[in-house]
mmCIF file of C-alpha atoms in Angstrom:
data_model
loop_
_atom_site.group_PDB
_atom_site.id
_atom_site.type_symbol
_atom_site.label_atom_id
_atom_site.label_comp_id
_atom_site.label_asym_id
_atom_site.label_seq_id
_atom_site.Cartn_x
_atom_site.Cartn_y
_atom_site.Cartn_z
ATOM 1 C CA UNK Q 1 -90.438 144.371 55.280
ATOM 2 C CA UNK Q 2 -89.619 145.948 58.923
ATOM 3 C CA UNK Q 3 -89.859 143.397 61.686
ATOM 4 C CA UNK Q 4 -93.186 144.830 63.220
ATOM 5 C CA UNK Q 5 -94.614 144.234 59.330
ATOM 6 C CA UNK Q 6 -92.997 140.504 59.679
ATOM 7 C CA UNK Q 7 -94.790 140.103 63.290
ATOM 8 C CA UNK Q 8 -97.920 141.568 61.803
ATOM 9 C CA UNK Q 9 -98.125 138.846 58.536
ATOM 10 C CA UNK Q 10 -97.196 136.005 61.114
ATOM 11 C CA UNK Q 11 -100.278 136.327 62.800
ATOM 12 C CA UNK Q 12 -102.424 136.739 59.676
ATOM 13 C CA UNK Q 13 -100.410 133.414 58.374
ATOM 14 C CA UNK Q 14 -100.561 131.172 61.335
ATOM 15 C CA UNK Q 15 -105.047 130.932 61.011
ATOM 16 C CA UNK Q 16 -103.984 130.834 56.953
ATOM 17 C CA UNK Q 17 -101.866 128.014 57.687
ATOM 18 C CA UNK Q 18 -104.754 125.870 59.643
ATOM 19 C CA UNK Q 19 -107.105 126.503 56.935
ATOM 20 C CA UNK Q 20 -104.508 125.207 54.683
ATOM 21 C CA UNK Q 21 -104.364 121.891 57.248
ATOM 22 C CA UNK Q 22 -107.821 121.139 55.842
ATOM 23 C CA UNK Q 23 -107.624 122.286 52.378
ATOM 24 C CA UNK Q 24 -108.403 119.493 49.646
ATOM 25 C CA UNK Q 25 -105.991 120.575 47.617
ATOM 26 C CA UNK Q 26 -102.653 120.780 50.582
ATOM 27 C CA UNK Q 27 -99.901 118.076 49.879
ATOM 28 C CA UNK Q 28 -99.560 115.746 52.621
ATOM 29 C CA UNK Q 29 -96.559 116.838 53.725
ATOM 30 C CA UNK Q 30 -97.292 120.817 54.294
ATOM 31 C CA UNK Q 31 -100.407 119.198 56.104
ATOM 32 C CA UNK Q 32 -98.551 117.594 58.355
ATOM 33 C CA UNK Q 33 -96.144 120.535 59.225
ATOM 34 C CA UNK Q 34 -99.229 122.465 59.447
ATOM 35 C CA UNK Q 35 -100.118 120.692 61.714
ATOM 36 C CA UNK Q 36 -97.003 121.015 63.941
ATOM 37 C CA UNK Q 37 -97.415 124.868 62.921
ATOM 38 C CA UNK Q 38 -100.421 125.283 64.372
ATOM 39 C CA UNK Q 39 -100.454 123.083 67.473
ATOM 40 C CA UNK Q 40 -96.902 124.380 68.796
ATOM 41 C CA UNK Q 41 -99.010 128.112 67.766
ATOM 42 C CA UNK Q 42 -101.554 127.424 70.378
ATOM 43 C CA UNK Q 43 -100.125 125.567 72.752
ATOM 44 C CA UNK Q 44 -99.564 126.687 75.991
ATOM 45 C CA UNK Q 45 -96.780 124.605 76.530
ATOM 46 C CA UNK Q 46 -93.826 126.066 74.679
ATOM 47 C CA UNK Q 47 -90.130 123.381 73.629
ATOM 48 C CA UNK Q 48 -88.419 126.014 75.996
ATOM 49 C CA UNK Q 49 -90.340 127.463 78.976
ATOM 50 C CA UNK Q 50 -90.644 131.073 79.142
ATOM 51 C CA UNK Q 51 -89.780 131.489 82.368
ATOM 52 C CA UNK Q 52 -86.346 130.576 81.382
ATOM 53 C CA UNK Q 53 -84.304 134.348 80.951
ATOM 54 C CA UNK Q 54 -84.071 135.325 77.440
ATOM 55 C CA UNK Q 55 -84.002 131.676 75.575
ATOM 56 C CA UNK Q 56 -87.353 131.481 77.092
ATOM 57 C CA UNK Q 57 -88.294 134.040 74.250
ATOM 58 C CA UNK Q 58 -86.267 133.265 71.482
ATOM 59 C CA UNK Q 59 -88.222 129.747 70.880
ATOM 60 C CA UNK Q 60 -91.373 131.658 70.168
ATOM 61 C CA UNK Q 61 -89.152 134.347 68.130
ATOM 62 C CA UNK Q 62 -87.052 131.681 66.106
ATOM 63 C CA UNK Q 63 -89.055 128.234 65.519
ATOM 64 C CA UNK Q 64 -92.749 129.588 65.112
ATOM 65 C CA UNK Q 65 -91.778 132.167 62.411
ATOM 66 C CA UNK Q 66 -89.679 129.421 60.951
ATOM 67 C CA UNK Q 67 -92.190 126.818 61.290
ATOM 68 C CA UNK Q 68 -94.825 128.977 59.165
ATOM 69 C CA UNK Q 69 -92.009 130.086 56.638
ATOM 70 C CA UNK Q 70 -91.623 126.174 56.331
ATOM 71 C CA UNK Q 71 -94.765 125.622 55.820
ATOM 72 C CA UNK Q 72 -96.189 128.244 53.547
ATOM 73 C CA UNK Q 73 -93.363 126.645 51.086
ATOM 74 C CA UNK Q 74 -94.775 123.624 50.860
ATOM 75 C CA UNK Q 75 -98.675 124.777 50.404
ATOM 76 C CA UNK Q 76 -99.317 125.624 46.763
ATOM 77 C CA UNK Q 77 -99.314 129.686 46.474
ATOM 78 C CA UNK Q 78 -102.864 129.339 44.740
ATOM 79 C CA UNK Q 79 -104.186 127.392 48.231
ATOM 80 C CA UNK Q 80 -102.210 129.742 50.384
ATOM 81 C CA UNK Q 81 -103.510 132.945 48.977
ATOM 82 C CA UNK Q 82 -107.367 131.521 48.948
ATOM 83 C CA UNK Q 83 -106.706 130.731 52.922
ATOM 84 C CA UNK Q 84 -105.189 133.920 53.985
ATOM 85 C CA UNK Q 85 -108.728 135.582 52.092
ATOM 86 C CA UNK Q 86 -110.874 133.068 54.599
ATOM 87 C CA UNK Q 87 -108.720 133.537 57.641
ATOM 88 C CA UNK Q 88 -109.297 137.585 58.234
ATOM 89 C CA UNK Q 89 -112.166 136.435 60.683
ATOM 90 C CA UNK Q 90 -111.711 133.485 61.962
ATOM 91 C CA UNK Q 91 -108.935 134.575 64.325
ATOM 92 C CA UNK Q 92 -109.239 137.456 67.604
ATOM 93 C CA UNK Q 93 -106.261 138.225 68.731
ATOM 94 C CA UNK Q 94 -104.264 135.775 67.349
ATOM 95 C CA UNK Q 95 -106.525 133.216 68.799
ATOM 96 C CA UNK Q 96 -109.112 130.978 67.405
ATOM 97 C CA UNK Q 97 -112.653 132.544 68.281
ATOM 98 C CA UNK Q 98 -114.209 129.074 68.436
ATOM 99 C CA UNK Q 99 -112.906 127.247 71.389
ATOM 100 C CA UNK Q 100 -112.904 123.617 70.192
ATOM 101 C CA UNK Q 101 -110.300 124.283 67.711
ATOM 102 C CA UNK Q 102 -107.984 123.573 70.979
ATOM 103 C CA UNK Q 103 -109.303 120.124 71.362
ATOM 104 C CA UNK Q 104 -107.030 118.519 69.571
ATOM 105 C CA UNK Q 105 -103.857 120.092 71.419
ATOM 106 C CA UNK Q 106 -105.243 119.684 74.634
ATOM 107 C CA UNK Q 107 -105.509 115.825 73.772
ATOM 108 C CA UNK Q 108 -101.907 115.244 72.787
ATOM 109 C CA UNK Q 109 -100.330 117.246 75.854
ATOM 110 C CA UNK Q 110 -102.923 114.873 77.770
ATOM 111 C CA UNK Q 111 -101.098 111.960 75.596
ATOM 112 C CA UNK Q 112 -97.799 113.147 76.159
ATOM 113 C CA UNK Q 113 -98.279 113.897 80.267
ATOM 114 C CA UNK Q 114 -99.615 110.165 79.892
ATOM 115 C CA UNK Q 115 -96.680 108.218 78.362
ATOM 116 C CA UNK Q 116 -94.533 110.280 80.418
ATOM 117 C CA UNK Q 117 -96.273 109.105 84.334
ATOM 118 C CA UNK Q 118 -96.802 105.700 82.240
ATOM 119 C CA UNK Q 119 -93.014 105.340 81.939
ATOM 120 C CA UNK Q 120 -91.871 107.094 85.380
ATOM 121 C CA UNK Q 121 -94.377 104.647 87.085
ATOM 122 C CA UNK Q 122 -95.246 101.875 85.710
ATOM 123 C CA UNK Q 123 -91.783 100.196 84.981
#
């Protein structure tokens, strides 16, 4: 598999990969690394900003691909294969169509922003 194949499967895993996040039959612990997966996905906040020359890159070309690698091990092949089938529309663009499937990132960046002024200011 060519690298533009690779790039190609990522984005059909990563909306496999939340689907898994709320399959009955995901262990606990590939639920919880979905979760990871799929909020570091979508956030717009990324461990190393891109503005930063080159390394800004390399985060979202090193730890999201092995993030969902990670991941898809853990899911049974059975519940991974029956989530990739449901994901080819829920995703445009490697982007959730429905817009309240960001809600829950949006609220721990807000959590996150607020320990952080919590514990600059209020000493």
């Amino acid at each position: 598999m060519n690298l533009k194949e690779r790039a190609k499967q990522l984005k059909t895993d990563i909306p496999a990969v939340f689907l898994a996040l709320k399959h009955k039959d995901t262990p606990l612990g590939a639920k919880i690394l979905a979760a990871i997966t799929v909020a570091y996905a979508l956030s717009p906040i990324d461990l190393i900003p891109d503005f930063i020359p080159v390394i800004g890159y390399l985060d979202d070309l090193l730890i999201l691909p092995v993030l969902v690698v990670w991941t898809i091990k853990l899911i049974p092949p059975e519940v991974m294969a029956e989530c990739r089938e449901k994901s080819a529309g829920l995703w445009d663009n490697g982007k959730p169509k429905k817009w309240y499937y960001a809600i829950p990132i949006v609220i721990f960046w807000l959590i996150i922003i607020f320990l952080i002024v919590k514990t600059i200011f209020l000493k």
